[in-house]
Amino acid sequence: MAQKKAETKNSCAADIFEWIEMIVLSAALILLIFTFVARPARVDGASMENTLHNGEMLLISDIGFEPKYGDIIVFQKVNSIHPQPIVKRVIATEGQTIDIDFDTWTVTVTDTDGTSRVLDEDYRKLATDQRVLSDYDYPLTVGEGQLFVMGDNRNHSLDSRDNRIGLVDKHEVIGKVLFRFFPLNKLGGVS
């Protein structure tokens, strides 16, 4: 009887040790993934509605990433009034010229070869109760190593149209949004 109690006690201790070992290894793996592969980011505010909403959690990565039109990125401005990571959509990249008609909300991007296109922005949300203009004159050419970004909720977004954010330097980009992981009912890709 004493032998069975000792075996049960040893078996219980072994089970506990296995659980602790599994938890520690899982935590280490998650830490490695978030350090070297991808990291979480949180949406703060309504500027990306209806694509993304306040409080949603995103997984982002910068591995092999070169920003292009339509990418949703997370960046952090150096010496900014807004020190938190910011989520916006890339509208134009270096060398491209952007023109915004604030009456019709038409956005035109001209490539370095002179090819122009009016952006088809089906993701865009326009509110009629407020009108955001810009601190810059258009057309505006995006400088080397920079990006022009805007929120999808155009009338409620602090973005490249405002000199407090302005053009985003590529080195300020933390990563591209890969997918949304919270809330769970919206788990999946984001475009």
mmCIF file of C-alpha atoms in Angstrom:
data_model
loop_
_atom_site.group_PDB
_atom_site.id
_atom_site.type_symbol
_atom_site.label_atom_id
_atom_site.label_comp_id
_atom_site.label_asym_id
_atom_site.label_seq_id
_atom_site.Cartn_x
_atom_site.Cartn_y
_atom_site.Cartn_z
ATOM 1 C CA MET A 1 0.000 0.000 0.000
ATOM 2 C CA ALA A 2 2.804 2.421 0.901
ATOM 3 C CA GLN A 3 4.508 1.521 -2.382
ATOM 4 C CA LYS A 4 1.353 2.409 -4.395
ATOM 5 C CA LYS A 5 1.104 5.785 -2.584
ATOM 6 C CA ALA A 6 4.757 6.515 -3.402
ATOM 7 C CA GLU A 7 4.230 5.534 -7.075
ATOM 8 C CA THR A 8 1.099 7.705 -7.282
ATOM 9 C CA LYS A 9 2.963 10.621 -5.676
ATOM 10 C CA ASN A 10 5.880 10.229 -8.129
ATOM 11 C CA SER A 11 3.454 9.924 -11.067
ATOM 12 C CA CYS A 12 1.634 13.081 -9.974
ATOM 13 C CA ALA A 13 4.917 14.996 -9.637
ATOM 14 C CA ALA A 14 6.001 13.802 -13.088
ATOM 15 C CA ASP A 15 2.686 14.951 -14.600
ATOM 16 C CA ILE A 16 3.019 18.380 -12.967
ATOM 17 C CA PHE A 17 6.611 18.670 -14.190
ATOM 18 C CA GLU A 18 5.519 17.787 -17.763
ATOM 19 C CA TRP A 19 2.794 20.442 -17.664
ATOM 20 C CA ILE A 20 5.218 23.086 -16.390
ATOM 21 C CA GLU A 21 7.760 22.091 -19.037
ATOM 22 C CA MET A 22 5.113 22.325 -21.784
ATOM 23 C CA ILE A 23 3.948 25.766 -20.595
ATOM 24 C CA VAL A 24 7.507 27.133 -20.397
ATOM 25 C CA LEU A 25 8.400 25.797 -23.859
ATOM 26 C CA SER A 26 5.171 27.202 -25.335
ATOM 27 C CA ALA A 27 5.836 30.613 -23.787
ATOM 28 C CA ALA A 28 9.410 30.570 -25.131
ATOM 29 C CA LEU A 29 8.157 29.672 -28.623
ATOM 30 C CA ILE A 30 5.577 32.474 -28.564
ATOM 31 C CA LEU A 31 8.236 34.926 -27.380
ATOM 32 C CA LEU A 32 10.574 33.890 -30.216
ATOM 33 C CA ILE A 33 7.802 34.243 -32.813
ATOM 34 C CA PHE A 34 6.792 37.698 -31.523
ATOM 35 C CA THR A 35 10.428 38.801 -31.402
ATOM 36 C CA PHE A 36 11.683 37.584 -34.775
ATOM 37 C CA VAL A 37 8.705 36.744 -37.022
ATOM 38 C CA ALA A 38 5.549 38.648 -36.103
ATOM 39 C CA ARG A 39 4.170 40.811 -33.344
ATOM 40 C CA PRO A 40 0.758 41.925 -32.136
ATOM 41 C CA ALA A 41 -0.635 45.423 -32.631
ATOM 42 C CA ARG A 42 -3.841 47.063 -31.447
ATOM 43 C CA VAL A 43 -6.170 49.316 -33.438
ATOM 44 C CA ASP A 44 -6.606 52.590 -31.564
ATOM 45 C CA GLY A 45 -9.515 54.754 -32.707
ATOM 46 C CA ALA A 46 -11.980 54.876 -35.591
ATOM 47 C CA SER A 47 -9.695 56.020 -38.434
ATOM 48 C CA MET A 48 -9.649 52.632 -40.197
ATOM 49 C CA GLU A 49 -13.408 51.944 -40.093
ATOM 50 C CA ASN A 50 -15.065 50.048 -41.706
ATOM 51 C CA THR A 51 -12.061 47.808 -42.346
ATOM 52 C CA LEU A 52 -10.755 47.770 -38.771
ATOM 53 C CA HIS A 53 -12.356 48.895 -35.511
ATOM 54 C CA ASN A 54 -11.113 50.270 -32.211
ATOM 55 C CA GLY A 55 -9.669 47.601 -29.920
ATOM 56 C CA GLU A 56 -9.146 44.925 -32.575
ATOM 57 C CA MET A 57 -5.878 43.016 -32.347
ATOM 58 C CA LEU A 58 -3.686 42.422 -35.384
ATOM 59 C CA LEU A 59 -0.680 40.286 -36.183
ATOM 60 C CA ILE A 60 1.980 42.181 -38.138
ATOM 61 C CA SER A 61 5.335 41.303 -39.695
ATOM 62 C CA ASP A 62 8.108 43.109 -41.539
ATOM 63 C CA ILE A 63 9.879 40.037 -42.925
ATOM 64 C CA GLY A 64 10.396 40.416 -46.680
ATOM 65 C CA PHE A 65 8.015 43.359 -46.751
ATOM 66 C CA GLU A 66 8.209 46.223 -49.244
ATOM 67 C CA PRO A 67 5.250 48.615 -48.804
ATOM 68 C CA LYS A 68 2.925 49.045 -51.795
ATOM 69 C CA TYR A 69 -0.464 50.617 -52.501
ATOM 70 C CA GLY A 70 -3.282 49.063 -50.511
ATOM 71 C CA ASP A 71 -1.130 47.532 -47.764
ATOM 72 C CA ILE A 72 -2.343 48.179 -44.243
ATOM 73 C CA ILE A 73 0.691 48.996 -42.147
ATOM 74 C CA VAL A 74 1.573 49.812 -38.575
ATOM 75 C CA PHE A 75 4.148 52.535 -37.994
ATOM 76 C CA GLN A 76 5.453 54.642 -35.168
ATOM 77 C CA LYS A 77 6.394 58.268 -35.759
ATOM 78 C CA VAL A 78 9.653 59.429 -34.234
ATOM 79 C CA ASN A 79 9.263 62.532 -32.027
ATOM 80 C CA SER A 80 5.517 62.688 -32.629
ATOM 81 C CA ILE A 81 2.541 63.961 -30.679
ATOM 82 C CA HIS A 82 1.179 60.430 -31.158
ATOM 83 C CA PRO A 83 3.810 58.062 -29.695
ATOM 84 C CA GLN A 84 1.626 54.935 -30.022
ATOM 85 C CA PRO A 85 1.805 52.661 -33.086
ATOM 86 C CA ILE A 86 -0.525 53.919 -35.839
ATOM 87 C CA VAL A 87 -2.492 51.758 -38.308
ATOM 88 C CA LYS A 88 -3.108 53.201 -41.809
ATOM 89 C CA ARG A 89 -3.339 52.200 -45.478
ATOM 90 C CA VAL A 90 -0.546 52.913 -47.979
ATOM 91 C CA ILE A 91 -1.854 55.188 -50.749
ATOM 92 C CA ALA A 92 1.409 56.142 -52.523
ATOM 93 C CA THR A 93 5.078 55.187 -52.302
ATOM 94 C CA GLU A 94 8.338 56.986 -53.059
ATOM 95 C CA GLY A 95 8.463 58.839 -56.364
ATOM 96 C CA GLN A 96 4.701 58.666 -56.911
ATOM 97 C CA THR A 97 2.627 61.840 -57.049
ATOM 98 C CA ILE A 98 -0.702 61.995 -55.268
ATOM 99 C CA ASP A 99 -3.549 64.369 -56.033
ATOM 100 C CA ILE A 100 -6.703 64.598 -53.913
ATOM 101 C CA ASP A 101 -9.897 66.315 -55.052
ATOM 102 C CA PHE A 102 -11.531 67.186 -51.731
ATOM 103 C CA ASP A 103 -14.870 67.959 -53.399
ATOM 104 C CA THR A 104 -15.330 64.524 -54.979
ATOM 105 C CA TRP A 105 -12.866 62.617 -52.752
ATOM 106 C CA THR A 106 -11.138 61.331 -55.874
ATOM 107 C CA VAL A 107 -7.561 60.233 -55.240
ATOM 108 C CA THR A 108 -5.244 60.064 -58.254
ATOM 109 C CA VAL A 109 -1.770 58.539 -58.113
ATOM 110 C CA THR A 110 0.798 59.134 -60.858
ATOM 111 C CA ASP A 111 3.684 56.674 -61.123
ATOM 112 C CA THR A 112 7.267 57.708 -61.843
ATOM 113 C CA ASP A 113 6.757 56.789 -65.530
ATOM 114 C CA GLY A 114 3.865 59.275 -65.800
ATOM 115 C CA THR A 115 1.058 56.707 -65.705
ATOM 116 C CA SER A 116 -1.911 58.060 -63.718
ATOM 117 C CA ARG A 117 -4.774 56.134 -62.166
ATOM 118 C CA VAL A 118 -7.770 57.119 -60.095
ATOM 119 C CA LEU A 119 -7.856 54.826 -57.087
ATOM 120 C CA ASP A 120 -10.846 52.514 -56.712
ATOM 121 C CA GLU A 121 -11.289 52.726 -52.963
ATOM 122 C CA ASP A 122 -14.203 50.459 -52.121
ATOM 123 C CA TYR A 123 -12.865 50.174 -48.552
ATOM 124 C CA ARG A 124 -13.201 53.935 -47.983
ATOM 125 C CA LYS A 125 -15.739 55.386 -45.522
ATOM 126 C CA LEU A 126 -16.889 58.983 -45.969
ATOM 127 C CA ALA A 127 -18.901 60.759 -43.323
ATOM 128 C CA THR A 128 -20.980 63.741 -44.351
ATOM 129 C CA ASP A 129 -20.908 65.432 -40.940
ATOM 130 C CA GLN A 130 -17.254 66.442 -41.072
ATOM 131 C CA ARG A 131 -14.749 67.353 -43.728
ATOM 132 C CA VAL A 132 -11.012 66.872 -43.302
ATOM 133 C CA LEU A 133 -8.784 68.826 -45.624
ATOM 134 C CA SER A 134 -5.005 68.891 -45.720
ATOM 135 C CA ASP A 135 -2.002 70.884 -44.565
ATOM 136 C CA TYR A 136 -0.292 70.269 -47.922
ATOM 137 C CA ASP A 137 -0.739 71.462 -51.496
ATOM 138 C CA TYR A 138 -1.564 68.893 -54.164
ATOM 139 C CA PRO A 139 -0.336 67.329 -56.327
ATOM 140 C CA LEU A 140 2.305 66.128 -53.861
ATOM 141 C CA THR A 141 5.268 63.936 -54.786
ATOM 142 C CA VAL A 142 6.278 61.348 -52.181
ATOM 143 C CA GLY A 143 9.960 61.641 -51.301
ATOM 144 C CA GLU A 144 12.604 58.928 -51.382
ATOM 145 C CA GLY A 145 12.112 56.337 -48.652
ATOM 146 C CA GLN A 146 8.689 57.716 -47.721
ATOM 147 C CA LEU A 147 5.032 56.655 -47.874
ATOM 148 C CA PHE A 148 1.763 58.582 -48.091
ATOM 149 C CA VAL A 149 -0.838 56.898 -45.870
ATOM 150 C CA MET A 150 -4.495 57.539 -45.075
ATOM 151 C CA GLY A 151 -7.120 56.012 -42.842
ATOM 152 C CA ASP A 152 -10.075 54.320 -44.520
ATOM 153 C CA ASN A 153 -12.451 56.537 -42.508
ATOM 154 C CA ARG A 154 -11.359 59.609 -44.460
ATOM 155 C CA ASN A 155 -13.166 62.310 -42.497
ATOM 156 C CA HIS A 156 -12.046 60.945 -39.127
ATOM 157 C CA SER A 157 -8.380 60.157 -39.683
ATOM 158 C CA LEU A 158 -5.137 61.816 -38.649
ATOM 159 C CA ASP A 159 -2.823 60.729 -41.472
ATOM 160 C CA SER A 160 -0.368 61.973 -44.124
ATOM 161 C CA ARG A 161 -2.710 64.848 -45.022
ATOM 162 C CA ASP A 162 -1.926 66.392 -41.630
ATOM 163 C CA ASN A 163 1.561 67.731 -40.887
ATOM 164 C CA ARG A 164 1.428 66.147 -37.418
ATOM 165 C CA ILE A 165 1.799 62.784 -39.185
ATOM 166 C CA GLY A 166 2.948 63.805 -42.661
ATOM 167 C CA LEU A 167 4.808 61.456 -44.939
ATOM 168 C CA VAL A 168 5.924 58.261 -43.195
ATOM 169 C CA ASP A 169 9.571 57.233 -43.448
ATOM 170 C CA LYS A 170 9.995 53.548 -44.290
ATOM 171 C CA HIS A 171 12.207 53.065 -41.235
ATOM 172 C CA GLU A 172 9.199 54.061 -39.080
ATOM 173 C CA VAL A 173 7.165 51.112 -40.398
ATOM 174 C CA ILE A 174 6.881 48.321 -37.840
ATOM 175 C CA GLY A 175 5.190 45.910 -40.242
ATOM 176 C CA LYS A 176 2.370 44.966 -42.557
ATOM 177 C CA VAL A 177 -0.906 43.673 -41.136
ATOM 178 C CA LEU A 178 -1.111 39.922 -41.778
ATOM 179 C CA PHE A 179 -4.438 39.185 -40.091
ATOM 180 C CA ARG A 180 -6.813 40.085 -37.285
ATOM 181 C CA PHE A 181 -6.823 37.684 -34.326
ATOM 182 C CA PHE A 182 -9.235 39.478 -31.978
ATOM 183 C CA PRO A 183 -12.177 39.555 -31.677
ATOM 184 C CA LEU A 184 -12.405 35.863 -32.492
ATOM 185 C CA ASN A 185 -15.580 36.269 -34.564
ATOM 186 C CA LYS A 186 -13.532 38.428 -36.992
ATOM 187 C CA LEU A 187 -10.458 36.170 -37.053
ATOM 188 C CA GLY A 188 -8.818 36.191 -40.460
ATOM 189 C CA GLY A 189 -7.180 38.218 -43.195
ATOM 190 C CA VAL A 190 -7.578 41.954 -43.639
ATOM 191 C CA SER A 191 -7.606 43.814 -46.958
#
